[in-house]
CSV table of C-alpha atoms in Angstrom, one decimal:
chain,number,residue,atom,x,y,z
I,1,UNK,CA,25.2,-49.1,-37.9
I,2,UNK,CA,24.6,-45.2,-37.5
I,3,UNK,CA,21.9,-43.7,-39.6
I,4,UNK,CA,22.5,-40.3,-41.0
I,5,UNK,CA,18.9,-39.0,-41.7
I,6,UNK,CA,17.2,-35.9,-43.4
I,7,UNK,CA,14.8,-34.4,-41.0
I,8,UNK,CA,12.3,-34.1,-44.3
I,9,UNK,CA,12.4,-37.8,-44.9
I,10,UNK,CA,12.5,-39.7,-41.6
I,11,UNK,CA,12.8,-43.6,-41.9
I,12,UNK,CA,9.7,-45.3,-41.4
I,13,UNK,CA,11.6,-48.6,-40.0
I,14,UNK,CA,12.4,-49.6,-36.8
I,15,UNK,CA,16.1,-49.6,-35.5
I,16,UNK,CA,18.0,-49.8,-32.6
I,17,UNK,CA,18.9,-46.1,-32.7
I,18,UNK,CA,18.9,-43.4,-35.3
I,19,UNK,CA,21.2,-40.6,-35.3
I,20,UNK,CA,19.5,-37.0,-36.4
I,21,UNK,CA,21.7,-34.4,-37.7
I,22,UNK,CA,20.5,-30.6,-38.6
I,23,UNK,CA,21.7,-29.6,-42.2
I,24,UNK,CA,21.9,-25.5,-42.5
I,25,UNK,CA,22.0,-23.9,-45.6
I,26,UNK,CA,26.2,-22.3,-46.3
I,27,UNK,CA,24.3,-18.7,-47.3
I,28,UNK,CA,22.7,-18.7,-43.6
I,29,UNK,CA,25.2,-20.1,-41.4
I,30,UNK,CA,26.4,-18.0,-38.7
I,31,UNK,CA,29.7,-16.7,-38.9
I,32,UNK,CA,30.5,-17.0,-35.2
I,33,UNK,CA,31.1,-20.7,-34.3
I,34,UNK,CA,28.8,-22.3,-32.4
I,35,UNK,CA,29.4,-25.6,-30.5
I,36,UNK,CA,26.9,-28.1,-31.6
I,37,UNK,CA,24.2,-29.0,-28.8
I,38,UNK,CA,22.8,-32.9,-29.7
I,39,UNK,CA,19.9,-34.5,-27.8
I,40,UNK,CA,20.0,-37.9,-26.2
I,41,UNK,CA,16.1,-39.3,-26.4
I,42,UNK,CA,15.6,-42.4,-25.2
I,43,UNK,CA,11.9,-44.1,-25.4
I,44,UNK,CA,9.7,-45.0,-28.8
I,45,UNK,CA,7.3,-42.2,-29.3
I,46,UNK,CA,9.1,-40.8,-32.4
I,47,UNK,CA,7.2,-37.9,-32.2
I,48,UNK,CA,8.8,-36.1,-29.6
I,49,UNK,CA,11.8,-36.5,-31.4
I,50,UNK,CA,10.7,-34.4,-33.8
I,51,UNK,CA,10.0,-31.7,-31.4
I,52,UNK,CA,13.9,-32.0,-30.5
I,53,UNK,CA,15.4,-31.8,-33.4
I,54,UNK,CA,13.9,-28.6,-34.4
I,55,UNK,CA,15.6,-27.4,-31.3
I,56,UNK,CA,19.0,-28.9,-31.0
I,57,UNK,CA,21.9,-29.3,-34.1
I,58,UNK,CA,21.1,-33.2,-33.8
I,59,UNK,CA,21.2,-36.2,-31.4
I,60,UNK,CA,20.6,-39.8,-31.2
I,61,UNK,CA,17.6,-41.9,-30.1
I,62,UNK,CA,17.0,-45.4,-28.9
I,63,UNK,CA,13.8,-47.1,-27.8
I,64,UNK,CA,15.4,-48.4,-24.5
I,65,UNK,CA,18.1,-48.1,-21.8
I,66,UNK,CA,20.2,-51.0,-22.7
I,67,UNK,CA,20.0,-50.0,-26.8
I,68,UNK,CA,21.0,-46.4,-25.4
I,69,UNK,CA,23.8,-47.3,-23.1
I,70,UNK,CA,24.9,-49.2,-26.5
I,71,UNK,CA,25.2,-46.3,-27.7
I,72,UNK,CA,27.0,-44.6,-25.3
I,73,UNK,CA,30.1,-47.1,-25.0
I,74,UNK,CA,30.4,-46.3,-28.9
I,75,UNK,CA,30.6,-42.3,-27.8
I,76,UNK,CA,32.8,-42.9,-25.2
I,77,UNK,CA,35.5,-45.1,-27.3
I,78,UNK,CA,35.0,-42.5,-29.7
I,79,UNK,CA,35.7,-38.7,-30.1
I,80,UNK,CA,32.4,-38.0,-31.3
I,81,UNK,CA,30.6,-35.3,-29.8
I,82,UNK,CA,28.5,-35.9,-26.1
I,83,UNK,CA,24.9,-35.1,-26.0
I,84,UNK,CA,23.9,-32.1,-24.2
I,85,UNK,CA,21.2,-34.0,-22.0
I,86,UNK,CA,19.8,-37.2,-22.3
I,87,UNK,CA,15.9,-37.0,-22.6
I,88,UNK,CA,14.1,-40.4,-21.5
I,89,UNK,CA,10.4,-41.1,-21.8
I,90,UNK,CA,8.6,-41.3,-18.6
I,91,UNK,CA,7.1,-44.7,-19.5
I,92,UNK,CA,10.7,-46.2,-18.9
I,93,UNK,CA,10.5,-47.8,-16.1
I,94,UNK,CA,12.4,-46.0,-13.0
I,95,UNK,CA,14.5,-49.2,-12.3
I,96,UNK,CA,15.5,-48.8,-16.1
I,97,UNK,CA,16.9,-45.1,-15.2
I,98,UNK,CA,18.3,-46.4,-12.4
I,99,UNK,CA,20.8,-48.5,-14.3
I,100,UNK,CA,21.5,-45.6,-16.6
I,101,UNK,CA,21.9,-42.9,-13.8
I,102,UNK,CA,25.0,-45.4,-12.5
I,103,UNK,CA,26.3,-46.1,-15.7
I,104,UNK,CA,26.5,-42.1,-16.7
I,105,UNK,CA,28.2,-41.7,-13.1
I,106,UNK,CA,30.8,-44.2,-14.1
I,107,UNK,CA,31.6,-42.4,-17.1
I,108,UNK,CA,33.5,-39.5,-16.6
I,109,UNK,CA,32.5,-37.6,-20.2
I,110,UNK,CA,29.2,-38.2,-19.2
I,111,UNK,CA,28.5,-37.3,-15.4
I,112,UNK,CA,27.6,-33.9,-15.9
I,113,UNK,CA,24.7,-34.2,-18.7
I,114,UNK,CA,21.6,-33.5,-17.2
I,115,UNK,CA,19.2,-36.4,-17.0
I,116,UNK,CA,15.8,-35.0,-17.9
I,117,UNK,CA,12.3,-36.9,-18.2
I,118,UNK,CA,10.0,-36.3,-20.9
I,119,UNK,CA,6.5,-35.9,-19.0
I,120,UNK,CA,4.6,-35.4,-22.3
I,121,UNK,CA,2.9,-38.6,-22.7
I,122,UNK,CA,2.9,-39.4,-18.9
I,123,UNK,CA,-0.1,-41.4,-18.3
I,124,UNK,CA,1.5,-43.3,-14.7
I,125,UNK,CA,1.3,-41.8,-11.6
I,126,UNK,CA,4.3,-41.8,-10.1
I,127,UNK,CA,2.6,-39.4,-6.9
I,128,UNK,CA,4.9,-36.6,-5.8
I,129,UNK,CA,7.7,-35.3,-8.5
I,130,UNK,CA,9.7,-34.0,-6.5
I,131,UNK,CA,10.5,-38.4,-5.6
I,132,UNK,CA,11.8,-38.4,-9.4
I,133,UNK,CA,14.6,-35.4,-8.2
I,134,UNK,CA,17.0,-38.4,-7.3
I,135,UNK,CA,17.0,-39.6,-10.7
I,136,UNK,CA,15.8,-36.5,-13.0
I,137,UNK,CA,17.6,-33.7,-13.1
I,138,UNK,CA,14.3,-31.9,-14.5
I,139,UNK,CA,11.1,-33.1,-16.2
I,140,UNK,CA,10.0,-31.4,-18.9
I,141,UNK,CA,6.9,-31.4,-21.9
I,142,UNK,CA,8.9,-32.0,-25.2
I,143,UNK,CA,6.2,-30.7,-27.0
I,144,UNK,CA,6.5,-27.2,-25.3
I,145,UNK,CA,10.2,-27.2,-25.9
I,146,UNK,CA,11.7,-23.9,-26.9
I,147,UNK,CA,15.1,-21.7,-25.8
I,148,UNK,CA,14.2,-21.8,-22.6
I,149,UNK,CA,14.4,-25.7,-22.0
I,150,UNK,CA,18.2,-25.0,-23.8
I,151,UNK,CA,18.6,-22.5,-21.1
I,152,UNK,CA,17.4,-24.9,-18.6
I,153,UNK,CA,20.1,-27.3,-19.7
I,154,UNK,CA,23.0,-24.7,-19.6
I,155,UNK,CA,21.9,-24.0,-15.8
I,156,UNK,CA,22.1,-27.8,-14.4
I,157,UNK,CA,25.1,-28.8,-16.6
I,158,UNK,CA,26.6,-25.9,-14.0
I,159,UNK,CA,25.2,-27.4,-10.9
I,160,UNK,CA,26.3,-30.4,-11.7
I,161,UNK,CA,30.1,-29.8,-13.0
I,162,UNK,CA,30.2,-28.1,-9.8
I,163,UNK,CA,28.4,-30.6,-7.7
I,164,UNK,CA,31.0,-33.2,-9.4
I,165,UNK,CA,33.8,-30.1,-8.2
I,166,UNK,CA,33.0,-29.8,-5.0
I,167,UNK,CA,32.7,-34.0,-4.2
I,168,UNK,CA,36.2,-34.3,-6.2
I,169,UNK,CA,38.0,-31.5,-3.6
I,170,UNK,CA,36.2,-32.9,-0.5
I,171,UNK,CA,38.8,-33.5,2.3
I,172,UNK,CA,39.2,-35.9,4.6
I,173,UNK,CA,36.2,-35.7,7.2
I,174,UNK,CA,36.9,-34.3,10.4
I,175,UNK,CA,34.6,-32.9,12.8
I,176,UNK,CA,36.4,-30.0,13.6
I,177,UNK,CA,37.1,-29.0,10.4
I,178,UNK,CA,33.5,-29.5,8.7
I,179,UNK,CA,31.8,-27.8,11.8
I,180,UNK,CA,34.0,-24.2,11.6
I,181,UNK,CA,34.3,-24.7,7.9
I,182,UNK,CA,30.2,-25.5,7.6
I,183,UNK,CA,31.0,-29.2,5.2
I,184,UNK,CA,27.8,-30.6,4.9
I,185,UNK,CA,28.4,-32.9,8.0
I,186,UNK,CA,28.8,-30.2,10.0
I,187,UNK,CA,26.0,-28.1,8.6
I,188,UNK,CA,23.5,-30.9,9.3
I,189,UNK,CA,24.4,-31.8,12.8
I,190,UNK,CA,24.2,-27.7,13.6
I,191,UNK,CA,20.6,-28.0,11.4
I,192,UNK,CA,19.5,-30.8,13.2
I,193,UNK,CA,20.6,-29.4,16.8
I,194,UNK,CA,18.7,-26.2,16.2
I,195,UNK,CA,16.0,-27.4,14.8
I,196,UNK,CA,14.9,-29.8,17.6
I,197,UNK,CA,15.6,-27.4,20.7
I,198,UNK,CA,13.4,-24.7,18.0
I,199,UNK,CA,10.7,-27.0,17.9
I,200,UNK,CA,10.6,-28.1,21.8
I,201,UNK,CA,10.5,-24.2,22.1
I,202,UNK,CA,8.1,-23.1,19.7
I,203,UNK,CA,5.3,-26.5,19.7
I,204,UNK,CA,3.3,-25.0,22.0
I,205,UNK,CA,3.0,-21.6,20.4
I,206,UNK,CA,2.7,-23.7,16.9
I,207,UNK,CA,-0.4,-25.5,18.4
I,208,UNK,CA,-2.1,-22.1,19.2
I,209,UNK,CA,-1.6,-20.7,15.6
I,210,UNK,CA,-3.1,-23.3,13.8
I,211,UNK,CA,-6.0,-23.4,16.4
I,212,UNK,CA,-6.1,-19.4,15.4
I,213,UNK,CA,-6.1,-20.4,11.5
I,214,UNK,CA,-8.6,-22.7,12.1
I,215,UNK,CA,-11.3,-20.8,13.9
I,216,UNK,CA,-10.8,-17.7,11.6
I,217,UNK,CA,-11.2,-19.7,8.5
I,218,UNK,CA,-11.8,-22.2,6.5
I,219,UNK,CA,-9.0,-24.2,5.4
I,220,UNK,CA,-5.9,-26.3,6.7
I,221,UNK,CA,-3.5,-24.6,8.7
I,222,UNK,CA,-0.9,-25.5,7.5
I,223,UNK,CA,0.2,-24.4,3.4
I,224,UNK,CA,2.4,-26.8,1.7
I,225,UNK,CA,3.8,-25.5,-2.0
I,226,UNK,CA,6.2,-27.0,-4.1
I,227,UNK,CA,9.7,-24.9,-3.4
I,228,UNK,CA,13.0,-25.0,-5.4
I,229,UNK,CA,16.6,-25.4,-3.6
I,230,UNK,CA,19.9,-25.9,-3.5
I,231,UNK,CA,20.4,-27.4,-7.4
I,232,UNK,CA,16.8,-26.4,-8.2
I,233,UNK,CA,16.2,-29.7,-6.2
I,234,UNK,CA,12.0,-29.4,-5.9
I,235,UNK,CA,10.9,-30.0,-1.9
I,236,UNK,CA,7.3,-29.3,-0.3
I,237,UNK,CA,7.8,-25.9,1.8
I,238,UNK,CA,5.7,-25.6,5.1
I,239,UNK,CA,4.3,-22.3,6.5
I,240,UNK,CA,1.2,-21.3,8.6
I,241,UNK,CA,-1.4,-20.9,6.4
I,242,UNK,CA,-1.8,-16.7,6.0
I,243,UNK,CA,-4.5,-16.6,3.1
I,244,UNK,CA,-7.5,-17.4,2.8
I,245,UNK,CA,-8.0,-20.4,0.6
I,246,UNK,CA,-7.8,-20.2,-3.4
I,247,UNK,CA,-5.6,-17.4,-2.9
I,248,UNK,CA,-3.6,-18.8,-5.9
I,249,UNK,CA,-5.9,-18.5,-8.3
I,250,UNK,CA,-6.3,-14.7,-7.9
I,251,UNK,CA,-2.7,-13.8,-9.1
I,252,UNK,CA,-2.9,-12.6,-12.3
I,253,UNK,CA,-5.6,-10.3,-10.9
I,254,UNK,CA,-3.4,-8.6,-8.6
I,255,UNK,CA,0.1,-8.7,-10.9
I,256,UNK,CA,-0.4,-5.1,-11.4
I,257,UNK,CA,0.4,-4.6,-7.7
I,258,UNK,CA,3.0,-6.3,-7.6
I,259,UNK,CA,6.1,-4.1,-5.6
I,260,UNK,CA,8.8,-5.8,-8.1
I,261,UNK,CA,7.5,-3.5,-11.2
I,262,UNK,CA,8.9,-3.3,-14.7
I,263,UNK,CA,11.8,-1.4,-13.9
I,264,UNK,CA,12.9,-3.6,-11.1
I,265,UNK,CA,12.3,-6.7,-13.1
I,266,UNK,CA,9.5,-9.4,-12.9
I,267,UNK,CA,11.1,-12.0,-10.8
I,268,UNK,CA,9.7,-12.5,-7.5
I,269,UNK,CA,5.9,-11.3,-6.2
I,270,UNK,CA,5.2,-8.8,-3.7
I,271,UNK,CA,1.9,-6.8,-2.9
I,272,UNK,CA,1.7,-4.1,-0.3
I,273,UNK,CA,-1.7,-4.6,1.7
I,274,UNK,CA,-2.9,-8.2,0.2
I,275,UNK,CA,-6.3,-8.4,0.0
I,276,UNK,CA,-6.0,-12.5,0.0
I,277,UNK,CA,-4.6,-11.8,3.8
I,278,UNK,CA,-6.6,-12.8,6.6
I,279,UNK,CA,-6.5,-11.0,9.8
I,280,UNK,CA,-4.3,-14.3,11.8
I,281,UNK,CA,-2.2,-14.3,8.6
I,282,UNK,CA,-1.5,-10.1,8.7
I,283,UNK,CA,0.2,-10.5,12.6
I,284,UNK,CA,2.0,-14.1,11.5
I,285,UNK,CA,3.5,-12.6,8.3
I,286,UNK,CA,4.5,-8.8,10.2
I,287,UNK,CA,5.9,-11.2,13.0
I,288,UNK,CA,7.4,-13.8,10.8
I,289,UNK,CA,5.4,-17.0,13.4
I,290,UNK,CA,4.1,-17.9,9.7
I,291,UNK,CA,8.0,-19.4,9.1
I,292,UNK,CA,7.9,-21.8,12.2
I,293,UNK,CA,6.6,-24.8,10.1
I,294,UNK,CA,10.0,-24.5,7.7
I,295,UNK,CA,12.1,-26.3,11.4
I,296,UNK,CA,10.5,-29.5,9.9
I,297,UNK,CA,12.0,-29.0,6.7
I,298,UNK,CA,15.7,-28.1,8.2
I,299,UNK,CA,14.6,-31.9,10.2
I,300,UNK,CA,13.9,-33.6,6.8
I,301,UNK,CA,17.0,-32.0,5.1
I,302,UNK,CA,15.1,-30.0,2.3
I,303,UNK,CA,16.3,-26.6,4.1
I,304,UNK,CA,19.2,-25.1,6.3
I,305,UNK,CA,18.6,-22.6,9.3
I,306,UNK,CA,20.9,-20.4,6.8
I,307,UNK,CA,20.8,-20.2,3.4
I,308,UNK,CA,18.9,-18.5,0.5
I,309,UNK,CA,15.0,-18.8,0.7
I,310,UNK,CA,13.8,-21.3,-1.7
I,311,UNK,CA,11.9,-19.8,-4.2
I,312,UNK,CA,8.4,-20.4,-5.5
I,313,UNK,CA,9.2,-22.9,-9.2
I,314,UNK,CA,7.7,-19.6,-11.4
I,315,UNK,CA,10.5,-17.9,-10.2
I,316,UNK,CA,12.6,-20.3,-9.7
I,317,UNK,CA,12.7,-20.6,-13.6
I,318,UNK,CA,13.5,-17.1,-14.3
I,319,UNK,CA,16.7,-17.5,-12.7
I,320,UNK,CA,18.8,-20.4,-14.8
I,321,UNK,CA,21.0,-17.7,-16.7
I,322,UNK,CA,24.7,-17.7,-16.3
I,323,UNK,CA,25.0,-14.6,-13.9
I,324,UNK,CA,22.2,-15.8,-11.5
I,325,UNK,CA,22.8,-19.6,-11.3
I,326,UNK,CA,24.9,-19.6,-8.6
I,327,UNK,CA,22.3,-18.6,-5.7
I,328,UNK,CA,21.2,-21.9,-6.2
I,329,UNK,CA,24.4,-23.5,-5.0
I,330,UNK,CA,23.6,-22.6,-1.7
I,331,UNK,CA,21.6,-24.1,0.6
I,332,UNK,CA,18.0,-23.4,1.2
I,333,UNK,CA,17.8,-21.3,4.1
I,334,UNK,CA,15.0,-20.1,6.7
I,335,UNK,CA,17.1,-16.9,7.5
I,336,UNK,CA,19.9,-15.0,5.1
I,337,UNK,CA,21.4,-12.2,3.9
I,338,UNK,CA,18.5,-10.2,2.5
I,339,UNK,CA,16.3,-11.3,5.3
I,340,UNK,CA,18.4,-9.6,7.9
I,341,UNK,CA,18.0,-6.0,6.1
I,342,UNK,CA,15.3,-5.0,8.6
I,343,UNK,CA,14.6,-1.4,6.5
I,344,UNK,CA,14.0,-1.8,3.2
I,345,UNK,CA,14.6,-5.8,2.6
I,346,UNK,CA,10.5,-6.1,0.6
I,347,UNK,CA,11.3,-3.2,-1.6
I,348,UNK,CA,15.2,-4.1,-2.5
I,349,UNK,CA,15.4,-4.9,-6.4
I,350,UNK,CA,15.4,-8.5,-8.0
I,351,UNK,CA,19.5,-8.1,-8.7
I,352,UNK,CA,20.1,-6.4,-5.1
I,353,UNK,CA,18.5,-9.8,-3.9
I,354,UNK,CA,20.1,-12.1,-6.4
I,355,UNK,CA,23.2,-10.3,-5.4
I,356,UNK,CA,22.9,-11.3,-1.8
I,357,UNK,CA,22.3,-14.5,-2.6
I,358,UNK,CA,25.3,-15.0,-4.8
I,359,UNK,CA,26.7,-13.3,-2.2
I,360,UNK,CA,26.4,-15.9,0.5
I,361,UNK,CA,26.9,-19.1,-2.0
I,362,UNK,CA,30.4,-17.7,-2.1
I,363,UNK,CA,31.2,-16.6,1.6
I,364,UNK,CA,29.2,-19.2,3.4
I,365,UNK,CA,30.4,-20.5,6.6
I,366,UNK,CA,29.8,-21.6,9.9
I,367,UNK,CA,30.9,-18.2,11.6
I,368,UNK,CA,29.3,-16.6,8.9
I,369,UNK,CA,26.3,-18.4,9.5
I,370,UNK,CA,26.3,-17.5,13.5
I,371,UNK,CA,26.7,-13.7,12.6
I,372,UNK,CA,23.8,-13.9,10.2
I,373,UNK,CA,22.0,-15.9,12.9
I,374,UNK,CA,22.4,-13.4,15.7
I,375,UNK,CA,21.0,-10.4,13.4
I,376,UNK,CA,18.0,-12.4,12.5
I,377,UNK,CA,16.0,-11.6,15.6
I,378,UNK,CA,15.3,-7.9,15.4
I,379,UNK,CA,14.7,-7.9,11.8
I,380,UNK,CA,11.9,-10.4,12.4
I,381,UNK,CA,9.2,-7.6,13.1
I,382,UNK,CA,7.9,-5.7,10.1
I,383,UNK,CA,5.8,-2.9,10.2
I,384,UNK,CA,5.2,-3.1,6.0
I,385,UNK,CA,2.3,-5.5,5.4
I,386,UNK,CA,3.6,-7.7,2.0
């Protein structure tokens, strides 16, 4: 039986689910109507819950995945509202999400709610996160849940009503077709084929760079930072290593440099003549050698050759509004639009960028692709060191 409860007097027993419902006050409802948001939380630490119903108009919780897919056959029979995301505590077992994942794909009210995990009490190790992408949309702390994590929800319910789109109008494979047309079949054979005579190419030249990096300082050669892609999907990004090491922690110390200034807006990071650059790491970045590593992510399928450049995951989350959540329906790309403006593509503004981006999600294709390919070379050498 559903349980209607006051958030100021929560039951102290134990049931298979409760339902929470926000009660506003008639005097300071808002006059425009807003559709209600609920929460899905499934797990037992009834604390978080808490945290979510100060956020949301109201949800449901259940202490497992059976009791919560329970649940879910009573919403779908009935015309009760769906929950806005579903919220499960990462100490349910990933074979448990598993089950739920291919129950909410077999429910057609219910494939585009984002499936998020609650990393607030996370005491497994579970190694790298971005191996919990196939079954988390996100992962989140509950406790640090504010607008933004609502905002957060609005941008992957988009990606994936138009994931869900583009699978439903997929046509009938055919080589020819996909190739010109850039399908994903297509695009990953062309990837793969570029990628491999790249690398033949280019090994040699790799080897001598990370020698370079190497003897100039101390370090690995390589730098390997957590990127975010097509459907904020989270990889590990290669590039020649062109800092000296710890340059991460000196940021906020050099923010006020930073190119992209008020006006512009705060978005991405730029500083002209970075103090953090070694010598090796000036000449890769001004002749873009530093990129070469990213072939091996177009091999593993995090990145295309085209595509908008993955962006760092602090700027990545700037970006889940309405107007700017479509440059992440394309792929990630080593080479694009904005990369190709030779002149003045490190001092362009965040929207002129963004633009670009949403741009390309829009017109990409495999012609498209081969002019932005064939324009790449000469804007490769800079003369601006950022």
């Amino acid at each position: 039986m559903e349980q209607t409860l006051h958030l100021t007097h929560p039951s102290p027993q134990t049931a298979t689910y409760k339902r929470y419902s926000v009660f506003r006050e008639p005097e300071t409802a808002p006059v425009v109507k807003i559709h209600s948001r609920e929460f899905f939380y499934i797990g037992r630490n009834t604390r978080r819950i808490d945290y979510l119903v100060n956020l949301f108009d109201g949800g449901y919780a259940a202490e497992t995945i059976n009791k919560g897919i329970t649940i879910l056959q009573r919403l779908e029979s009935g015309q009760k509202i769906v929950p806005a995301a579903f919220i499960v505590d990462s100490c349910i077992a990933l074979g448990e999400v598993e089950i739920l994942s291919k129950y909410l794909a077999s429910v057609e009210r219910f494939r585009a709610i984002p499936v998020i995990m609650d990393s607030s009490d996370n005491s497994r190790d579970y190694g790298d996160p971005s191996l919990l992408m196939h079954l988390f949309d996100d992962i989140t702390d509950t406790r640090k849940a504010d607008a933004k994590l609502l905002h957060r929800i609005s941008f992957l319910q988009k990606v994936k009503v138009r994931r869900i789109g583009q699978q439903a109008k997929k046509p009938v494979y055919n080589y020819a077709d996909s190739f010109t047309g850039m399908g994903p079949t297509g695009r990953r054979i062309f990837d793969i084929s570029v990628a491999l005579l790249a690398i033949v190419i280019t090994i040699p030249v790799m080897l001598l760079i990370a020698i370079a990096i190497k003897l100039e300082s101390k370090g690995p050669a390589l730098y390997i930072s957590k990127r975010a892609g097509k459907g904020y999907r989270i990889f590990n990004f290669f590039k020649f290593r062109t800092m000296k090491c710890g340059a991460e922690s000196q940021l906020d110390q050099l923010r006020h440099l930073n190119i992209f200034n008020e006006e512009k807006g705060k978005v991405f990071f730029k500083v002209t003549d970075d103090p953090r650059v070694t010598r090796i790491g000036k000449f890769l970045r001004n002749s873009s050698l530093d990129e070469l590593p990213q072939l091996f992510n177009v091999l593993l399928g995090d990145m295309s050759i085209v595509g908008n450049r993955p962006l760092p995951l602090y700027e990545a989350a700037m970006l889940t509004t309405d107007e700017w959540s479509e440059r992440f329906m394309a792929p990630a790309g080593m080479t694009g639009l904005w990369q190709i403006r030779k002149k003045d593509r490190h001092f362009m503004c965040v929207q002129e960028r963004i633009n670009l981006d949403i741009t390309y999600s829009k017109k990409q294709n495999f012609f498209f692709d081969l002019w932005i390919i064939a324009n790449t070379p000469p804007a490769l050498i800079q003369k601006a060191n950022v």
